[in-house]
PDB file of C-alpha atoms in Angstrom:
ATOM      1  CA  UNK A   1       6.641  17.796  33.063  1.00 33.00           C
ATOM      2  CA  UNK A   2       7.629  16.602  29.810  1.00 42.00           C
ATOM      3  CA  UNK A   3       9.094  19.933  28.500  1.00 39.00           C
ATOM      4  CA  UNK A   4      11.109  20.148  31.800  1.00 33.00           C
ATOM      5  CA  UNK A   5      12.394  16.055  31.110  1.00 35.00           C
ATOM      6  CA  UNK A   6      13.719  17.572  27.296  1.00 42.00           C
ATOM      7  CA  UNK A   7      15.316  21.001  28.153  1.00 37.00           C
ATOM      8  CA  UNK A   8      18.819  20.615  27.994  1.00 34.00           C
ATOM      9  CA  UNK A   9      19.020  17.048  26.569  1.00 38.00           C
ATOM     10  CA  UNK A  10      20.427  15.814  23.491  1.00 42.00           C
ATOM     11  CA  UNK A  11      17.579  16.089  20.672  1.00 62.00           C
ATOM     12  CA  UNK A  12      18.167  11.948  20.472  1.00 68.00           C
ATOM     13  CA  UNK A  13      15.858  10.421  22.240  1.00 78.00           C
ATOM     14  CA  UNK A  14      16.782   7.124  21.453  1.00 86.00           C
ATOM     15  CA  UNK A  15      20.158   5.364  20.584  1.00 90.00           C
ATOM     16  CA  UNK A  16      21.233   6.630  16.720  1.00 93.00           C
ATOM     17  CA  UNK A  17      23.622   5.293  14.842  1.00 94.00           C
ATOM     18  CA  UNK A  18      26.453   7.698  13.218  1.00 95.00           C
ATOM     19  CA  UNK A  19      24.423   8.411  10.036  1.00 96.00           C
ATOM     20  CA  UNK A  20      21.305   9.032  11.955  1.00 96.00           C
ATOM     21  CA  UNK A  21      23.049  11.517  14.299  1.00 95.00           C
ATOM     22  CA  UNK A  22      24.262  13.346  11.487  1.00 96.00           C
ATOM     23  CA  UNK A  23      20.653  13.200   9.551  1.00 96.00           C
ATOM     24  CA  UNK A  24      20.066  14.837  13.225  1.00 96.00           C
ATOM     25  CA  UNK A  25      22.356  17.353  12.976  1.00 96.00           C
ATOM     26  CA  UNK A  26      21.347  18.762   9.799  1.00 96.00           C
ATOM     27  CA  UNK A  27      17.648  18.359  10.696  1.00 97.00           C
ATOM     28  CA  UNK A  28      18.567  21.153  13.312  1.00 97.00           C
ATOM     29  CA  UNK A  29      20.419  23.036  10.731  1.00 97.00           C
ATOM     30  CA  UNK A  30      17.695  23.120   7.913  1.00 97.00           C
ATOM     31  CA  UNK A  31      14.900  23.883  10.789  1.00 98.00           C
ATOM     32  CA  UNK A  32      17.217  27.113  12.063  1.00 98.00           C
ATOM     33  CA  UNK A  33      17.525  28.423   8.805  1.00 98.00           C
ATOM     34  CA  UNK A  34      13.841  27.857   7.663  1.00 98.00           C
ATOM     35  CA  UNK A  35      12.561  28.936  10.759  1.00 98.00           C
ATOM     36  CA  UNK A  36      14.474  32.090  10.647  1.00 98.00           C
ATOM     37  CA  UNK A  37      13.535  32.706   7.023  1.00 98.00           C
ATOM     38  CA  UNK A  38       9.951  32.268   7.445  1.00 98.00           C
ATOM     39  CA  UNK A  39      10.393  34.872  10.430  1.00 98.00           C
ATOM     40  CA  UNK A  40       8.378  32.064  12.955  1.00 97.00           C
ATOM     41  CA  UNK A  41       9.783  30.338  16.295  1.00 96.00           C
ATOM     42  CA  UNK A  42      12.931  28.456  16.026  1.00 96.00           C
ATOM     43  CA  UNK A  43      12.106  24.363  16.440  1.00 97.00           C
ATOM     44  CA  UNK A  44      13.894  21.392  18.343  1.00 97.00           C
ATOM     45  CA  UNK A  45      14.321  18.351  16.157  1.00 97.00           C
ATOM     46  CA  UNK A  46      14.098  15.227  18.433  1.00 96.00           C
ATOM     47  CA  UNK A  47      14.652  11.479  16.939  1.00 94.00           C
ATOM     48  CA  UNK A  48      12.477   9.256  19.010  1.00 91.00           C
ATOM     49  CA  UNK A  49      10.466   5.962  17.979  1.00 87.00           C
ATOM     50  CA  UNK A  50       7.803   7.035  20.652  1.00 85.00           C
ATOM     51  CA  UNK A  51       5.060   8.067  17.703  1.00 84.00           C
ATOM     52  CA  UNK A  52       2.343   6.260  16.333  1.00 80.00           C
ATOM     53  CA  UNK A  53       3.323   3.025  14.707  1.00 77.00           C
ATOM     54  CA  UNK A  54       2.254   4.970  11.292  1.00 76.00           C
ATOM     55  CA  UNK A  55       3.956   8.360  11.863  1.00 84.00           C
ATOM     56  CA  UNK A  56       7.605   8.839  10.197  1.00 89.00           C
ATOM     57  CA  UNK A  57       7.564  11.768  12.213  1.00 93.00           C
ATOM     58  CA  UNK A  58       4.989  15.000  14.217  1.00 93.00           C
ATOM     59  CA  UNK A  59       5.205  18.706  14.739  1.00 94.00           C
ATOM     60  CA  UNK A  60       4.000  19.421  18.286  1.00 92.00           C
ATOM     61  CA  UNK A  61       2.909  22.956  17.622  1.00 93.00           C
ATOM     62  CA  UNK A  62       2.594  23.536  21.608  1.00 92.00           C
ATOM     63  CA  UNK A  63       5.995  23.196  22.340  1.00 94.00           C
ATOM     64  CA  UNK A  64       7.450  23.909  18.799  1.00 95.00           C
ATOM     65  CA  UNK A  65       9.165  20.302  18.471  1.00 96.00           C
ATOM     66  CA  UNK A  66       9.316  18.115  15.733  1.00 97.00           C
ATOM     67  CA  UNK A  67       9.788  14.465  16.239  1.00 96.00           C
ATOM     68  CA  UNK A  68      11.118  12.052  13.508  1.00 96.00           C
ATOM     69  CA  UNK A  69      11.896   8.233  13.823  1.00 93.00           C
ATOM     70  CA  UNK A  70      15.488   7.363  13.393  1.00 95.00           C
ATOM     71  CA  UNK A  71      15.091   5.291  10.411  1.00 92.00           C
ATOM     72  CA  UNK A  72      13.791   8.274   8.795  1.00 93.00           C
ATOM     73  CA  UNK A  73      16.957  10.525   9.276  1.00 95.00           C
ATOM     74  CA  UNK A  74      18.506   9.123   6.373  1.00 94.00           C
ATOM     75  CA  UNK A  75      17.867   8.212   2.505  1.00 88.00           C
ATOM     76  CA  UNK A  76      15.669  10.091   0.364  1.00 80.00           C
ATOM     77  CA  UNK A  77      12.559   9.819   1.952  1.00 90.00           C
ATOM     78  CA  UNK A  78      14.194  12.421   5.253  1.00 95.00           C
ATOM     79  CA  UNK A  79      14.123  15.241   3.125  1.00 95.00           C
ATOM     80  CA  UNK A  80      10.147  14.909   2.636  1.00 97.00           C
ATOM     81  CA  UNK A  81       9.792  14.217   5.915  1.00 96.00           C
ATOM     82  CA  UNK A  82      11.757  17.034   7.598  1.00 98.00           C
ATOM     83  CA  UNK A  83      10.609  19.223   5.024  1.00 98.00           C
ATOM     84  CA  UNK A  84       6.802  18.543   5.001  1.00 97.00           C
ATOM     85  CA  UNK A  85       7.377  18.752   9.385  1.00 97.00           C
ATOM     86  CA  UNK A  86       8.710  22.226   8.458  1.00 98.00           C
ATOM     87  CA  UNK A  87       5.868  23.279   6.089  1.00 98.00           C
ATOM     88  CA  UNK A  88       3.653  23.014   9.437  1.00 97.00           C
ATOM     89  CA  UNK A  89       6.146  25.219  10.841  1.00 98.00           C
ATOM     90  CA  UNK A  90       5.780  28.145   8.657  1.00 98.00           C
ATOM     91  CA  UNK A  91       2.718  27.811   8.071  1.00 98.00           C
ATOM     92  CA  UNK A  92       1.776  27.990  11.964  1.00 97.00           C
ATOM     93  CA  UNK A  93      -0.513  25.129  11.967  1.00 97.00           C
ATOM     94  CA  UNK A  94      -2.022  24.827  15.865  1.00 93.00           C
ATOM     95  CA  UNK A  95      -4.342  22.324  16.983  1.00 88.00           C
ATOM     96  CA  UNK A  96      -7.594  23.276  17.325  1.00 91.00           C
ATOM     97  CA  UNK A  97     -10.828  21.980  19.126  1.00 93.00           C
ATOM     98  CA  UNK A  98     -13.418  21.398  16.402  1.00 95.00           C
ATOM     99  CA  UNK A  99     -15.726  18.779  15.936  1.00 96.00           C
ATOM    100  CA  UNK A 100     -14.813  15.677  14.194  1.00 95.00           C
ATOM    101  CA  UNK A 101     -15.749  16.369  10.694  1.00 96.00           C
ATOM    102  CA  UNK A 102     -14.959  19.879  10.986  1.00 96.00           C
ATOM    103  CA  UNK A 103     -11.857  18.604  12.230  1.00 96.00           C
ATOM    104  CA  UNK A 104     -10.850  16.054   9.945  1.00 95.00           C
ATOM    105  CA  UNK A 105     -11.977  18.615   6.731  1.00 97.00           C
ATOM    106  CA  UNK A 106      -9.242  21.194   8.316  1.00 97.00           C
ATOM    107  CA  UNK A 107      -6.117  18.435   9.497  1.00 96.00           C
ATOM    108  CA  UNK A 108      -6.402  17.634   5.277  1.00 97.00           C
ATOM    109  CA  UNK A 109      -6.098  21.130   4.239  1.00 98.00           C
ATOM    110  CA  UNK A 110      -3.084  21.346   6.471  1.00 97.00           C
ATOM    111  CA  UNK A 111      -1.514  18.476   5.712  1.00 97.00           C
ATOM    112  CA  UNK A 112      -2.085  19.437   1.264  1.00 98.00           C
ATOM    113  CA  UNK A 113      -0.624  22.904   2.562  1.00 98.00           C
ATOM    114  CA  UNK A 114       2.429  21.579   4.110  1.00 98.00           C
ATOM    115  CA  UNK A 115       3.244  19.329   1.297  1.00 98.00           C
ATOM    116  CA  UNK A 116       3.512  22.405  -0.770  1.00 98.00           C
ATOM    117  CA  UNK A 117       5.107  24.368   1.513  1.00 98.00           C
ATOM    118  CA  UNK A 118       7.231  20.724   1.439  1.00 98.00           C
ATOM    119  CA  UNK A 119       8.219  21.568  -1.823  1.00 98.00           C
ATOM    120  CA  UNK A 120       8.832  25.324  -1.960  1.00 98.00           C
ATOM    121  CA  UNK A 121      11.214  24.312   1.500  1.00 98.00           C
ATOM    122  CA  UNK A 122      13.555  22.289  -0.566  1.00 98.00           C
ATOM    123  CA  UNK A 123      13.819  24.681  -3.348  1.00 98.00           C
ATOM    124  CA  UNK A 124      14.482  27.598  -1.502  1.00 98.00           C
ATOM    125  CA  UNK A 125      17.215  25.809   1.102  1.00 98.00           C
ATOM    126  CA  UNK A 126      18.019  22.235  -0.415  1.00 96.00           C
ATOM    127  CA  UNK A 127      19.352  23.278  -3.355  1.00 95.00           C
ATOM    128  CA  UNK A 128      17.069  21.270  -5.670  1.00 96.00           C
ATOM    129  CA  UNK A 129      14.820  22.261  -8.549  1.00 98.00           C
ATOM    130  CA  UNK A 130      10.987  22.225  -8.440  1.00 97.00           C
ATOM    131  CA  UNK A 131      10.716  19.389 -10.403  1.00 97.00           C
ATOM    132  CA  UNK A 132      12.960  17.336  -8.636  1.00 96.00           C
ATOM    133  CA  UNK A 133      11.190  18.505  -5.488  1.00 97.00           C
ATOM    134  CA  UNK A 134       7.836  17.044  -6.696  1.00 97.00           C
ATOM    135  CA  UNK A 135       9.877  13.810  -7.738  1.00 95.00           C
ATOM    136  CA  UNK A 136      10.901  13.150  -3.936  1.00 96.00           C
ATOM    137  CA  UNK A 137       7.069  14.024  -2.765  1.00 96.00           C
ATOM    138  CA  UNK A 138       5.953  11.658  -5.532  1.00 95.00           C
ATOM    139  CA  UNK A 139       7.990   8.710  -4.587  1.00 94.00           C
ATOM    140  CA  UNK A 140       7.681   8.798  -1.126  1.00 93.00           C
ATOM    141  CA  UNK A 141       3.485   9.119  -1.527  1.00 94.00           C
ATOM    142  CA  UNK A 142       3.510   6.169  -3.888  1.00 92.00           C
ATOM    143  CA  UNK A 143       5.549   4.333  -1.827  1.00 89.00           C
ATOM    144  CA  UNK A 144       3.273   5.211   0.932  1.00 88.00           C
ATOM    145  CA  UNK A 145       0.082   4.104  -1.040  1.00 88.00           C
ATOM    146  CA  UNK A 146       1.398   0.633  -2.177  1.00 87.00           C
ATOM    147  CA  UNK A 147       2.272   0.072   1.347  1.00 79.00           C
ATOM    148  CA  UNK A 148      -1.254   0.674   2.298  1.00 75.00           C
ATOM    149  CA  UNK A 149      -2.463  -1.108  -1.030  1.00 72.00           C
ATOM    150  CA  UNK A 150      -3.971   2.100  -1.932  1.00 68.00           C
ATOM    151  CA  UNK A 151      -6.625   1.725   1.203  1.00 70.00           C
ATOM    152  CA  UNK A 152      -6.940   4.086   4.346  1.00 69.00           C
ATOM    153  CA  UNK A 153      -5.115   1.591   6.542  1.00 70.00           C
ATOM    154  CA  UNK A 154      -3.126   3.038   9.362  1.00 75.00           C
ATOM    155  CA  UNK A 155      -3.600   6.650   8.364  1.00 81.00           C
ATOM    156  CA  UNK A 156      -3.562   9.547  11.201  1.00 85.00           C
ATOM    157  CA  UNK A 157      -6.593  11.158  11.603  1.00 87.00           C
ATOM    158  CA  UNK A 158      -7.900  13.484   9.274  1.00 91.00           C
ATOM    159  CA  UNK A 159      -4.727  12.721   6.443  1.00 92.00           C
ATOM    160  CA  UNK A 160      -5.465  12.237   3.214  1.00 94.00           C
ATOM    161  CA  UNK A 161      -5.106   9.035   1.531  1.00 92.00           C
ATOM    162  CA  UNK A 162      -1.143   9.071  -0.317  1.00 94.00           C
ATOM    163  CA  UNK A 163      -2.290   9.206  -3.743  1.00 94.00           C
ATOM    164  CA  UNK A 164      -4.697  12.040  -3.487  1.00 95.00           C
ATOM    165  CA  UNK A 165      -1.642  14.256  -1.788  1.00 96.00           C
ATOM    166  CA  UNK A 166       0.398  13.136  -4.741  1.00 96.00           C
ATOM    167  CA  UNK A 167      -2.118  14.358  -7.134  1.00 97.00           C
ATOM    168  CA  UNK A 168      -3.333  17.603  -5.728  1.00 98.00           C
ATOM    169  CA  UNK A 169       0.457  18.597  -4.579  1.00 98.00           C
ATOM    170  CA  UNK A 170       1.204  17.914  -8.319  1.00 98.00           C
ATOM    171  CA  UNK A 171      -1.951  20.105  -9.634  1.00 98.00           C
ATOM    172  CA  UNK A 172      -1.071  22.506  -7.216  1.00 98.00           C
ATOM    173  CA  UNK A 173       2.264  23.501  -8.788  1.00 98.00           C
ATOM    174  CA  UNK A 174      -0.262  22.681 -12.795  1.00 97.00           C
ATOM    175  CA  UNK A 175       1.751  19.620 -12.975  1.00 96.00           C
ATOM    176  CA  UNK A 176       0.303  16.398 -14.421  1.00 95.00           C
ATOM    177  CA  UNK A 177       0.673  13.729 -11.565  1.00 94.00           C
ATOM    178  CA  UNK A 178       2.744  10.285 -12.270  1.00 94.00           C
ATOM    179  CA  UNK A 179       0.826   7.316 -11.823  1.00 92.00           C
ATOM    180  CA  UNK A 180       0.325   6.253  -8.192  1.00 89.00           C
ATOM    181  CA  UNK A 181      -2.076   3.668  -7.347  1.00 74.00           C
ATOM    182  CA  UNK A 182      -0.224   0.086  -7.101  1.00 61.00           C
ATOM    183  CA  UNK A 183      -0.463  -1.798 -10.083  1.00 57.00           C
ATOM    184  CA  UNK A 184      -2.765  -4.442  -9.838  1.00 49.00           C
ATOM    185  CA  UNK A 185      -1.359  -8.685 -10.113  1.00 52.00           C
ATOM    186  CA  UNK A 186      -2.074 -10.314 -12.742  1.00 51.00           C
ATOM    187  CA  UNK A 187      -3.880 -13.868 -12.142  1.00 48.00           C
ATOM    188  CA  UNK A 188      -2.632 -16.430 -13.902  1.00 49.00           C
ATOM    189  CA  UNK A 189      -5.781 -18.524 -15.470  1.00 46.00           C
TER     190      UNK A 189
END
C-alpha cells in the first residue's frame, strides 16, 4: 500500500525549505550516478522525519528507498549520511531473518562495510581526497559519540557504538584514528 501512496510523488515527504530541496535534488543525483556505477538498482531519495527519533536517515532495501531527515540535507554531516545510505546500496545489504545475536553480529559488519564503502563513495564521485573523506566520517562519529556521552544510548539495533566505527573505518584504510571519546570535565575541588 505504501509503495502505491509514493509512486509518482515528490521524493519530499515533508515540507523542505529551499536548501533542503536542493540537498534533495542532488541526493537523487549522487544516488543515479553511484547506483549506475556500482552496476545495482537505481534508488529514490525521500526526505521524511517519519524514522526513528535516532536515525539521520534508512535504506529500505525492499523497495530500494533511502530516507533522510530534512535537517540532514544540508551541512557537512549530509555527505556522510547520503554516502554511508549509498554504501548499503552497493553493497546490496538485505534484511535477513537471523536470530538476535546472529543478527546483531551481521547489522555491525554492515554498517563498518558501508562506512567504508562511505568513504570510497565520496572519493570516487564527490570530488574529495581520502583523507578528507575520513575527516567528514571522523567528525560526524565524534560528534555522534559526545552526543551519546560515549554510551549505547539511542543506538539502532545491532550499530556499533560511534567511536568504534571511527576507529575501525580509520584502521581499515591503516590510518591512525583521531581521538574520539568526549573529554572528560574537570571538577573543580
Amino acid at each position: 500500500m505504501l509503495a502505491a501512496v509514493l509512486v509518482g510523488c515528490s521524493a519530499a515527504l515533508v515540507p523542505l525549505t529551499p536548501e533542503q530541496s536542493a540537498g534533495l535534488e542532488e541526493a537523487q543525483r549522487v544516488a543515479d550516478r553511484v547506483t549506475r556505477a556500482y552496476g545495482v538498482p537505481g534508488v529514490r531519495v525521500y526526505a521524511t522525519s517519519g524514522l526513528q527519533p535516532t536515525s539521520a536517515a534508512a535504506y529500505l532495501s525492499r523497495f530500494d528507498w533511502i530516507f533522510i531527515r530534512p535537517e540532514r540535507l544540508t551541512g557537512n554531516r549530509f555527505l556522510v549520511v547520503l554516502t554511508h545510505e549509498l554504501g548499503h546500496v552497493t553493497l546490496r545489504h538485505r534484511w535477513v531473518d537471523l536470530p538476535r545475536e546472529q543478527l546483531r553480529a551481521l547489522i555491525a559488519d554492515q554498517e563498518r562495510a558501508a562506512n567504508r564503502r562511505g568513504v570510497e563513495i565520496m572519493v570516487r564521485f564527490l570530488g574529495i581526497t581520502e583523507r578528507q573523506a575520513l575527516e567528514h566520517y571522523a567528525t560526524y562519529l565524534v560528534t555522534a559519540s559526545w552526543t551519546r556521552k560515549d554510551r549505547a544510548v539511542f543506538l539502532p539495533f545491532g550499530h556499533p557504538l560511534p567511536c568504534e566505527q571511527l576507529r575501525d573505518l580509520w584502521a581499515s584504510f591503516g590510518q591512525p584514528p583521531p581521538p574520539c571519546e568526549a573529554p572528560v570535565p574537570e571538577t573543580a575541588e
